[in-house]
mmCIF file of C-alpha atoms in Angstrom:
data_model
loop_
_atom_site.group_PDB
_atom_site.id
_atom_site.type_symbol
_atom_site.label_atom_id
_atom_site.label_comp_id
_atom_site.label_asym_id
_atom_site.label_seq_id
_atom_site.Cartn_x
_atom_site.Cartn_y
_atom_site.Cartn_z
ATOM 1 C CA MET A 1 0.000 0.000 0.000
ATOM 2 C CA LYS A 2 1.441 3.405 -0.895
ATOM 3 C CA LEU A 3 1.774 6.109 1.716
ATOM 4 C CA GLN A 4 1.153 8.869 -0.751
ATOM 5 C CA ARG A 5 -0.439 12.285 -0.696
ATOM 6 C CA ASN A 6 -3.283 13.006 -3.086
ATOM 7 C CA GLY A 7 -2.601 14.951 -6.246
ATOM 8 C CA ARG A 8 -0.020 14.966 -8.924
ATOM 9 C CA SER A 9 3.728 14.981 -8.405
ATOM 10 C CA LYS A 10 3.932 18.762 -8.468
ATOM 11 C CA ALA A 11 1.408 19.058 -5.706
ATOM 12 C CA LEU A 12 3.271 16.384 -3.759
ATOM 13 C CA ALA A 13 6.539 18.300 -3.931
ATOM 14 C CA ILE A 14 4.875 21.526 -2.869
ATOM 15 C CA GLY A 15 3.093 19.737 -0.054
ATOM 16 C CA ALA A 16 6.313 18.161 1.189
ATOM 17 C CA MET A 17 8.028 21.536 1.193
ATOM 18 C CA ALA A 18 5.178 23.045 3.140
ATOM 19 C CA LEU A 19 5.214 20.110 5.541
ATOM 20 C CA VAL A 20 8.824 20.565 6.478
ATOM 21 C CA SER A 21 8.678 24.340 6.385
ATOM 22 C CA SER A 22 5.970 24.395 8.979
ATOM 23 C CA LEU A 23 7.268 21.247 10.702
ATOM 24 C CA SER A 24 3.700 20.394 11.599
ATOM 25 C CA LEU A 25 1.760 17.204 10.985
ATOM 26 C CA ALA A 26 -1.991 16.769 11.090
ATOM 27 C CA ALA A 27 -1.719 13.407 12.840
ATOM 28 C CA CYS A 28 -4.891 11.533 13.601
ATOM 29 C CA GLY A 29 -5.415 10.946 17.307
ATOM 30 C CA SER A 30 -6.087 7.681 18.983
ATOM 31 C CA ASP A 31 -7.475 7.674 22.503
ATOM 32 C CA GLU A 32 -3.870 7.590 23.692
ATOM 33 C CA ASN A 33 -2.956 10.602 21.608
ATOM 34 C CA ASN A 34 -5.860 13.025 21.703
ATOM 35 C CA ASN A 35 -4.148 15.327 24.185
ATOM 36 C CA ASN A 36 -0.842 15.508 22.333
ATOM 37 C CA ALA A 37 -1.479 18.752 20.531
ATOM 38 C CA GLY A 38 0.863 21.138 22.253
ATOM 39 C CA GLY A 39 4.500 22.059 22.179
ATOM 40 C CA SER A 40 6.034 25.463 21.594
ATOM 41 C CA GLY A 41 8.274 26.559 18.767
ATOM 42 C CA SER A 42 11.291 25.638 20.907
ATOM 43 C CA GLY A 43 10.123 22.019 21.090
ATOM 44 C CA SER A 44 9.074 22.280 24.726
ATOM 45 C CA ALA A 45 5.963 20.517 25.973
ATOM 46 C CA SER A 46 3.629 21.091 28.894
ATOM 47 C CA ALA A 47 1.762 18.557 31.001
ATOM 48 C CA ALA A 48 -1.423 19.582 29.210
ATOM 49 C CA ALA A 49 0.160 18.739 25.854
ATOM 50 C CA ILE A 50 1.128 15.153 26.698
ATOM 51 C CA ASN A 51 -0.999 12.228 27.820
ATOM 52 C CA CYS A 52 1.244 10.677 30.481
ATOM 53 C CA GLY A 53 -0.789 7.532 31.044
ATOM 54 C CA SER A 54 -2.198 6.438 34.377
ATOM 55 C CA LYS A 55 1.058 5.748 36.251
ATOM 56 C CA PRO A 56 4.262 7.147 34.668
ATOM 57 C CA THR A 57 7.346 5.073 35.328
ATOM 58 C CA ALA A 58 10.883 4.527 34.023
ATOM 59 C CA LEU A 59 11.628 2.955 30.629
ATOM 60 C CA ILE A 60 14.908 1.417 29.517
ATOM 61 C CA ALA A 61 15.766 1.419 25.815
ATOM 62 C CA ALA A 62 18.783 1.168 23.524
ATOM 63 C CA GLY A 63 19.867 1.048 19.912
ATOM 64 C CA SER A 64 20.166 3.412 16.967
ATOM 65 C CA THR A 65 22.477 6.380 17.362
ATOM 66 C CA ALA A 66 20.826 7.922 14.298
ATOM 67 C CA GLN A 67 17.821 8.760 16.433
ATOM 68 C CA GLY A 68 19.856 9.710 19.500
ATOM 69 C CA THR A 69 19.225 13.450 19.266
ATOM 70 C CA ALA A 70 15.526 12.859 18.569
ATOM 71 C CA ILE A 71 15.125 10.597 21.611
ATOM 72 C CA ASP A 72 16.948 13.168 23.744
ATOM 73 C CA VAL A 73 14.368 15.785 22.761
ATOM 74 C CA LEU A 74 11.377 13.489 23.214
ATOM 75 C CA LYS A 75 12.472 12.055 26.559
ATOM 76 C CA THR A 76 13.249 15.527 27.936
ATOM 77 C CA ASN A 77 9.814 16.856 26.991
ATOM 78 C CA PHE A 78 8.034 13.704 28.159
ATOM 79 C CA GLY A 79 9.885 13.566 31.462
ATOM 80 C CA ALA A 80 9.242 17.252 32.145
ATOM 81 C CA ALA A 81 5.510 16.827 31.561
ATOM 82 C CA CYS A 82 5.067 13.473 33.296
ATOM 83 C CA SER A 83 6.179 13.291 36.922
ATOM 84 C CA GLY A 84 7.739 9.915 37.629
ATOM 85 C CA ALA A 85 8.463 9.124 33.977
ATOM 86 C CA SER A 86 11.979 8.753 32.595
ATOM 87 C CA ILE A 87 13.531 7.157 29.539
ATOM 88 C CA ASN A 88 17.047 5.789 29.854
ATOM 89 C CA TYR A 89 18.182 5.399 26.228
ATOM 90 C CA GLY A 90 21.582 3.880 25.573
ATOM 91 C CA GLY A 91 22.939 4.171 22.021
ATOM 92 C CA GLY A 92 25.392 1.529 20.876
ATOM 93 C CA GLY A 93 23.878 1.087 17.419
ATOM 94 C CA SER A 94 20.896 -0.731 15.966
ATOM 95 C CA GLY A 95 22.461 -4.177 16.216
ATOM 96 C CA ALA A 96 23.174 -3.802 19.917
ATOM 97 C CA GLY A 97 19.681 -2.463 20.556
ATOM 98 C CA VAL A 98 17.955 -5.377 18.834
ATOM 99 C CA GLN A 99 20.160 -7.825 20.721
ATOM 100 C CA GLN A 100 19.242 -6.263 24.063
ATOM 101 C CA PHE A 101 15.569 -6.345 23.119
ATOM 102 C CA THR A 102 15.648 -10.050 22.244
ATOM 103 C CA GLN A 103 17.332 -10.672 25.605
ATOM 104 C CA GLY A 104 14.490 -8.871 27.402
ATOM 105 C CA LYS A 105 16.780 -6.162 28.781
ATOM 106 C CA VAL A 106 14.917 -3.141 27.323
ATOM 107 C CA GLN A 107 11.306 -2.086 26.843
ATOM 108 C CA PHE A 108 11.989 -0.931 23.288
ATOM 109 C CA ALA A 109 14.896 -0.829 20.860
ATOM 110 C CA GLY A 110 15.687 1.704 18.176
ATOM 111 C CA SER A 111 16.723 0.212 14.848
ATOM 112 C CA ASP A 112 17.331 1.882 11.480
ATOM 113 C CA SER A 113 16.552 -1.447 9.829
ATOM 114 C CA ALA A 114 13.388 -3.487 10.190
ATOM 115 C CA LEU A 115 13.649 -6.809 11.987
ATOM 116 C CA LYS A 116 14.675 -9.707 9.781
ATOM 117 C CA PRO A 117 12.687 -12.993 10.056
ATOM 118 C CA ALA A 118 15.332 -14.620 12.276
ATOM 119 C CA GLU A 119 15.313 -11.565 14.539
ATOM 120 C CA VAL A 120 11.506 -11.684 14.779
ATOM 121 C CA ASP A 121 11.760 -15.302 15.906
ATOM 122 C CA ALA A 122 14.354 -14.319 18.493
ATOM 123 C CA THR A 123 12.033 -11.662 19.963
ATOM 124 C CA LYS A 124 9.395 -14.260 20.840
ATOM 125 C CA THR A 125 11.347 -15.229 23.941
ATOM 126 C CA ALA A 126 11.147 -11.670 25.275
ATOM 127 C CA CYS A 127 7.571 -11.112 24.053
ATOM 128 C CA THR A 128 5.608 -13.818 25.867
ATOM 129 C CA GLY A 129 2.750 -14.829 23.589
ATOM 130 C CA GLY A 130 3.728 -12.251 20.979
ATOM 131 C CA GLN A 131 6.641 -10.989 18.913
ATOM 132 C CA GLY A 132 8.575 -7.864 18.075
ATOM 133 C CA ILE A 133 7.097 -5.406 15.576
ATOM 134 C CA ASN A 134 8.496 -2.362 13.774
ATOM 135 C CA LEU A 135 6.893 1.018 14.498
ATOM 136 C CA PRO A 136 8.433 3.893 12.483
ATOM 137 C CA LEU A 137 8.887 6.946 14.692
ATOM 138 C CA VAL A 138 11.955 8.928 13.588
ATOM 139 C CA ALA A 139 12.705 9.712 9.946
ATOM 140 C CA GLY A 140 15.843 11.268 8.605
ATOM 141 C CA LEU A 141 18.349 11.298 5.814
ATOM 142 C CA ILE A 142 21.890 10.052 5.514
ATOM 143 C CA SER A 143 24.247 12.849 4.675
ATOM 144 C CA ILE A 144 27.476 12.136 2.807
ATOM 145 C CA VAL A 145 29.606 14.444 4.933
ATOM 146 C CA TYR A 146 33.007 15.654 3.782
ATOM 147 C CA ASN A 147 35.874 17.946 4.751
ATOM 148 C CA VAL A 148 37.785 19.047 1.667
ATOM 149 C CA GLU A 149 39.337 22.504 1.683
ATOM 150 C CA GLY A 150 38.078 24.666 -1.179
ATOM 151 C CA VAL A 151 35.226 22.307 -2.109
ATOM 152 C CA ASP A 152 31.865 23.634 -0.983
ATOM 153 C CA ASN A 153 29.327 22.028 -3.322
ATOM 154 C CA LEU A 154 30.435 18.449 -3.867
ATOM 155 C CA VAL A 155 28.247 16.264 -6.086
ATOM 156 C CA LEU A 156 28.384 12.463 -5.979
ATOM 157 C CA ASP A 157 26.349 9.583 -7.393
ATOM 158 C CA GLY A 158 25.773 5.967 -6.455
ATOM 159 C CA PRO A 159 28.648 4.290 -8.323
ATOM 160 C CA THR A 160 31.205 6.951 -7.412
ATOM 161 C CA THR A 161 30.275 6.980 -3.728
ATOM 162 C CA ALA A 162 30.391 3.179 -3.593
ATOM 163 C CA LYS A 163 33.862 3.193 -5.173
ATOM 164 C CA ILE A 164 35.081 5.770 -2.651
ATOM 165 C CA PHE A 165 33.921 3.696 0.317
ATOM 166 C CA ASP A 166 35.357 0.505 -1.177
ATOM 167 C CA SER A 167 38.795 2.069 -1.854
ATOM 168 C CA GLN A 168 38.336 1.792 -5.621
ATOM 169 C CA ILE A 169 38.660 5.575 -5.827
ATOM 170 C CA THR A 170 41.403 6.909 -3.551
ATOM 171 C CA LYS A 171 42.154 10.459 -4.792
ATOM 172 C CA TRP A 172 39.892 13.499 -4.584
ATOM 173 C CA ASN A 173 40.823 14.556 -8.137
ATOM 174 C CA ASP A 174 39.876 11.166 -9.587
ATOM 175 C CA PRO A 175 38.289 11.569 -13.050
ATOM 176 C CA ALA A 176 34.964 10.114 -11.844
ATOM 177 C CA ILE A 177 34.643 12.768 -9.121
ATOM 178 C CA ALA A 178 35.878 15.497 -11.460
ATOM 179 C CA ALA A 179 33.247 14.585 -14.061
ATOM 180 C CA LEU A 180 30.488 15.153 -11.498
ATOM 181 C CA ASN A 181 32.046 18.436 -10.341
ATOM 182 C CA PRO A 182 33.113 20.489 -13.387
ATOM 183 C CA GLY A 183 34.971 23.612 -12.362
ATOM 184 C CA ALA A 184 35.608 22.453 -8.806
ATOM 185 C CA LYS A 185 39.170 22.698 -7.477
ATOM 186 C CA LEU A 186 39.581 19.106 -6.355
ATOM 187 C CA PRO A 187 42.905 18.516 -4.583
ATOM 188 C CA ASP A 188 45.431 15.875 -5.563
ATOM 189 C CA ALA A 189 45.034 14.353 -2.117
ATOM 190 C CA ASP A 190 44.286 10.954 -0.661
ATOM 191 C CA ILE A 191 40.673 10.372 0.371
ATOM 192 C CA GLN A 192 40.288 9.598 4.064
ATOM 193 C CA ALA A 193 37.081 7.546 4.175
ATOM 194 C CA PHE A 194 35.468 6.697 7.509
ATOM 195 C CA HIS A 195 32.852 4.010 8.120
ATOM 196 C CA ARG A 196 31.028 2.721 11.183
ATOM 197 C CA SER A 197 32.863 0.164 13.313
ATOM 198 C CA ASP A 198 29.693 -0.887 15.168
ATOM 199 C CA ASP A 199 26.768 -2.744 13.607
ATOM 200 C CA SER A 200 24.644 0.103 12.318
ATOM 201 C CA GLY A 201 21.287 0.562 10.649
ATOM 202 C CA THR A 202 22.780 3.640 8.989
ATOM 203 C CA THR A 203 25.341 1.377 7.347
ATOM 204 C CA ASP A 204 22.541 -0.983 6.346
ATOM 205 C CA ASN A 205 20.598 1.815 4.646
ATOM 206 C CA LEU A 206 23.706 3.182 2.921
ATOM 207 C CA THR A 207 24.568 -0.243 1.532
ATOM 208 C CA LYS A 208 20.960 -0.738 0.403
ATOM 209 C CA TYR A 209 21.414 2.477 -1.571
ATOM 210 C CA PHE A 210 24.641 1.115 -3.051
ATOM 211 C CA ALA A 211 22.906 -2.142 -3.971
ATOM 212 C CA LYS A 212 20.230 -0.248 -5.906
ATOM 213 C CA THR A 213 22.353 2.469 -7.528
ATOM 214 C CA SER A 214 25.990 1.391 -7.926
ATOM 215 C CA GLY A 215 25.473 -0.800 -10.985
ATOM 216 C CA GLY A 216 27.218 -3.722 -9.309
ATOM 217 C CA VAL A 217 30.224 -1.707 -8.140
ATOM 218 C CA TRP A 218 29.335 -2.491 -4.512
ATOM 219 C CA ALA A 219 29.923 -6.240 -4.438
ATOM 220 C CA TYR A 220 28.569 -6.948 -0.950
ATOM 221 C CA PRO A 221 25.027 -7.569 0.291
ATOM 222 C CA PRO A 222 23.368 -4.820 2.335
ATOM 223 C CA SER A 223 24.249 -5.263 5.987
ATOM 224 C CA LYS A 224 24.521 -3.515 9.337
ATOM 225 C CA THR A 225 28.126 -4.743 9.441
ATOM 226 C CA TRP A 226 30.629 -2.872 7.272
ATOM 227 C CA ALA A 227 32.087 -4.959 4.444
ATOM 228 C CA GLY A 228 33.898 -2.473 2.213
ATOM 229 C CA LYS A 229 37.651 -2.603 1.707
ATOM 230 C CA GLY A 230 40.056 -0.196 3.364
ATOM 231 C CA GLY A 231 39.137 3.052 4.997
ATOM 232 C CA GLN A 232 39.104 3.893 8.670
ATOM 233 C CA SER A 233 36.426 3.251 11.251
ATOM 234 C CA ALA A 234 34.794 4.988 14.186
ATOM 235 C CA ASN A 235 32.055 4.047 16.610
ATOM 236 C CA THR A 236 28.536 5.553 16.321
ATOM 237 C CA SER A 237 27.239 8.397 14.173
ATOM 238 C CA ALA A 238 28.767 10.941 16.524
ATOM 239 C CA GLY A 239 32.114 9.207 16.168
ATOM 240 C CA VAL A 240 32.329 9.288 12.368
ATOM 241 C CA ALA A 241 31.056 12.879 12.274
ATOM 242 C CA ALA A 242 33.753 13.924 14.756
ATOM 243 C CA GLN A 243 36.439 12.281 12.608
ATOM 244 C CA VAL A 244 35.324 14.107 9.480
ATOM 245 C CA LYS A 245 35.325 17.398 11.364
ATOM 246 C CA GLN A 246 38.902 16.813 12.528
ATOM 247 C CA VAL A 247 40.511 15.090 9.536
ATOM 248 C CA LYS A 248 41.311 16.990 6.341
ATOM 249 C CA ASN A 249 40.227 15.449 3.016
ATOM 250 C CA SER A 250 37.851 13.062 4.780
ATOM 251 C CA ILE A 251 34.410 11.703 3.975
ATOM 252 C CA SER A 252 31.829 9.610 5.806
ATOM 253 C CA TYR A 253 28.089 9.123 6.242
ATOM 254 C CA ALA A 254 25.901 10.301 9.093
ATOM 255 C CA GLU A 255 22.394 11.562 9.714
ATOM 256 C CA LEU A 256 21.646 15.183 8.839
ATOM 257 C CA SER A 257 21.371 16.108 12.517
ATOM 258 C CA TYR A 258 25.021 15.136 13.070
ATOM 259 C CA ALA A 259 26.085 17.094 9.990
ATOM 260 C CA GLN A 260 24.310 20.150 11.373
ATOM 261 C CA ILE A 261 25.666 19.788 14.910
ATOM 262 C CA ASN A 262 29.231 19.548 13.580
ATOM 263 C CA ASN A 263 28.834 22.182 10.822
ATOM 264 C CA LEU A 264 29.796 19.640 8.179
ATOM 265 C CA LYS A 265 29.204 19.980 4.468
ATOM 266 C CA SER A 266 26.873 17.479 2.775
ATOM 267 C CA ALA A 267 27.243 16.261 -0.797
ATOM 268 C CA ALA A 268 24.376 16.623 -3.261
ATOM 269 C CA ILE A 269 23.380 13.404 -5.041
ATOM 270 C CA ASN A 270 23.150 13.013 -8.800
ATOM 271 C CA THR A 271 20.154 10.683 -9.056
ATOM 272 C CA GLY A 272 19.455 11.091 -12.760
ATOM 273 C CA ALA A 273 16.998 13.921 -12.150
ATOM 274 C CA SER A 274 17.515 17.200 -14.000
ATOM 275 C CA LYS A 275 19.839 18.496 -11.273
ATOM 276 C CA PRO A 276 21.638 17.060 -8.229
ATOM 277 C CA VAL A 277 19.448 16.720 -5.146
ATOM 278 C CA GLU A 278 20.551 18.509 -1.986
ATOM 279 C CA ALA A 279 20.553 16.766 1.388
ATOM 280 C CA THR A 280 17.605 18.632 2.911
ATOM 281 C CA ALA A 281 14.634 17.571 5.000
ATOM 282 C CA ALA A 282 12.262 18.859 2.327
ATOM 283 C CA ASN A 283 13.858 16.668 -0.347
ATOM 284 C CA ALA A 284 13.824 13.645 1.959
ATOM 285 C CA ALA A 285 10.131 14.268 2.681
ATOM 286 C CA ASN A 286 9.422 13.832 -1.039
ATOM 287 C CA THR A 287 10.903 10.337 -0.855
ATOM 288 C CA PHE A 288 9.082 9.367 2.357
ATOM 289 C CA ALA A 289 5.760 10.427 0.829
ATOM 290 C CA LYS A 290 6.039 7.493 -1.582
ATOM 291 C CA ALA A 291 7.193 4.845 0.870
ATOM 292 C CA LYS A 292 5.301 1.545 0.906
ATOM 293 C CA ILE A 293 4.339 -0.633 3.847
ATOM 294 C CA ALA A 294 6.067 -3.993 3.645
ATOM 295 C CA GLY A 295 4.991 -5.339 7.036
ATOM 296 C CA THR A 296 1.757 -7.157 7.784
ATOM 297 C CA GLY A 297 -0.757 -6.717 10.562
ATOM 298 C CA SER A 298 0.545 -4.368 13.231
ATOM 299 C CA ASP A 299 4.067 -4.456 11.801
ATOM 300 C CA LEU A 300 4.735 -1.217 9.884
ATOM 301 C CA ALA A 301 8.088 -1.940 8.248
ATOM 302 C CA LEU A 302 8.573 0.201 5.134
ATOM 303 C CA THR A 303 10.041 -0.201 1.675
ATOM 304 C CA LEU A 304 11.967 2.910 0.602
ATOM 305 C CA ASP A 305 12.938 3.826 -2.962
ATOM 306 C CA TYR A 306 16.694 4.342 -2.758
ATOM 307 C CA ALA A 307 16.900 4.506 -6.554
ATOM 308 C CA THR A 308 14.365 7.308 -7.000
ATOM 309 C CA LYS A 309 14.995 9.658 -9.927
ATOM 310 C CA GLU A 310 12.108 11.996 -9.187
ATOM 311 C CA GLU A 311 12.849 15.695 -9.114
ATOM 312 C CA GLY A 312 13.731 16.914 -5.629
ATOM 313 C CA SER A 313 13.652 13.458 -4.021
ATOM 314 C CA TYR A 314 16.721 12.742 -1.908
ATOM 315 C CA PRO A 315 17.438 8.997 -2.110
ATOM 316 C CA LEU A 316 19.596 8.343 0.952
ATOM 317 C CA VAL A 317 16.918 8.181 3.633
ATOM 318 C CA LEU A 318 16.295 6.085 6.717
ATOM 319 C CA VAL A 319 13.525 5.402 9.183
ATOM 320 C CA THR A 320 14.276 4.435 12.758
ATOM 321 C CA TYR A 321 11.805 1.874 14.054
ATOM 322 C CA GLU A 322 10.962 1.480 17.699
ATOM 323 C CA ILE A 323 10.966 -2.284 18.188
ATOM 324 C CA VAL A 324 8.258 -3.270 20.687
ATOM 325 C CA CYS A 325 6.297 -6.398 21.573
ATOM 326 C CA ASP A 326 2.840 -6.584 20.038
ATOM 327 C CA LYS A 327 1.941 -8.788 23.032
ATOM 328 C CA GLY A 328 3.917 -9.723 26.126
ATOM 329 C CA ASN A 329 5.103 -6.265 27.165
ATOM 330 C CA LYS A 330 5.868 -5.878 30.867
ATOM 331 C CA ALA A 331 2.695 -4.855 32.643
ATOM 332 C CA ASP A 332 4.353 -2.282 34.907
ATOM 333 C CA THR A 333 5.880 -0.321 31.997
ATOM 334 C CA LEU A 334 3.312 -0.865 29.219
ATOM 335 C CA ASP A 335 1.214 2.206 29.999
ATOM 336 C CA THR A 336 4.244 4.519 29.961
ATOM 337 C CA LEU A 337 5.603 2.865 26.821
ATOM 338 C CA LYS A 338 2.353 3.519 24.973
ATOM 339 C CA ALA A 339 2.201 7.097 26.235
ATOM 340 C CA PHE A 340 5.785 7.835 25.174
ATOM 341 C CA LEU A 341 5.302 6.368 21.708
ATOM 342 C CA ALA A 342 2.052 8.316 21.328
ATOM 343 C CA TYR A 343 3.846 11.555 22.167
ATOM 344 C CA GLY A 344 6.706 10.754 19.781
ATOM 345 C CA ILE A 345 4.376 10.208 16.816
ATOM 346 C CA SER A 346 2.109 13.166 17.683
ATOM 347 C CA ASP A 347 2.121 16.587 16.050
ATOM 348 C CA ALA A 348 4.099 18.006 18.970
ATOM 349 C CA GLY A 349 6.645 15.201 19.038
ATOM 350 C CA GLN A 350 7.301 15.219 15.302
ATOM 351 C CA LYS A 351 7.525 19.004 15.325
ATOM 352 C CA ALA A 352 10.053 18.953 18.154
ATOM 353 C CA ILE A 353 12.396 16.487 16.419
ATOM 354 C CA GLY A 354 11.848 18.212 13.080
ATOM 355 C CA GLU A 355 13.507 21.276 14.556
ATOM 356 C CA LYS A 356 16.631 19.155 15.133
ATOM 357 C CA GLY A 357 17.119 18.148 11.497
ATOM 358 C CA TYR A 358 14.819 15.123 11.304
ATOM 359 C CA VAL A 359 11.974 14.699 8.800
ATOM 360 C CA PRO A 360 8.363 14.718 10.056
ATOM 361 C CA LEU A 361 6.624 11.548 8.898
ATOM 362 C CA PRO A 362 3.672 11.810 6.484
ATOM 363 C CA LYS A 363 0.205 11.896 8.023
ATOM 364 C CA GLU A 364 -0.752 8.673 6.262
ATOM 365 C CA LEU A 365 1.939 6.898 8.277
ATOM 366 C CA THR A 366 1.443 8.654 11.608
ATOM 367 C CA ASP A 367 -2.231 7.653 11.398
ATOM 368 C CA LYS A 368 -1.213 3.996 11.093
ATOM 369 C CA VAL A 369 1.249 4.155 13.995
ATOM 370 C CA ASN A 370 -1.414 5.850 16.127
ATOM 371 C CA ALA A 371 -3.798 2.996 15.352
ATOM 372 C CA VAL A 372 -1.307 0.343 16.489
ATOM 373 C CA ILE A 373 -0.122 1.901 19.761
ATOM 374 C CA PRO A 374 -3.376 1.335 21.751
ATOM 375 C CA THR A 375 -3.359 -2.356 20.711
ATOM 376 C CA LEU A 376 -0.008 -3.118 22.384
ATOM 377 C CA ALA A 377 -0.509 -5.566 25.232
#
């Protein structure tokens, strides 16, 4: 089923721009979510704006560092509004988060990749009588961040980027890069490429993009675990962003929020559209508007079009799923879990994280998440 706004493509693009410009979503409210309409322009929230549930308590969660900044905002607002509520979110990457969830150590896990069938089976031990499901909550884009003196408007494409991260292209003035950047003063310098050392959903999404767009240049299957040759590694999104900021002639991949925090430049992507597509929330919103649901029942895993050639659609996008039990959640934390998720997917929650460089999810999708949350048991 397509998650798509009504109207023709032109109207879609305009609507996506307006969506991100206003950073406001007209989310449909479930009973859990009817009070989540507040939040100021600074992303703050009052007790009146958040339904705290009947007995707020502490939640433990872990996983994706891509959504780290978003969770920080949401947990701060939620905790301030709901006396007794707290969310202890440890990063560590998507792989670590899913592992902790299957071991029953956390109430939810953040993962930039949907659960694979084997992982779903593994969750059944932690979810007594149920299983883990994927609920999209935080959307963003993967920025190809770089630090090259004198180069301000770098353009890359799928094959060239894949070659860079697989050490097939090792110089910044390589003919393939030069062809995409006519007139740019590319240095005769070695490329310092950084990748994630930890299992990462961001890596998984990047390599899915390579699989769809590199024309076979990327010879490895998409994975959370890095497989490319050469390069240097760093732990977490914050780690690779910090390396690019410090190391001259470097390049890596990180969510837009980390590019913004570190004042890093982001490459535009030549997708085959009439002009390269900038790494902006508005352009990512155009891609999310055409996402498809791949999951069944209450599972809302998405299929994203990494090979899009539509005008103004940025292809390197990711969704962070909150992995929760459909049944078998701990009774003492279930009410707070549902309340926190309802705030995160609400107008106020999406607006607050949108102000930090994330992409508000389309209403068609927030409606579906809102419908699932009250059914968690």
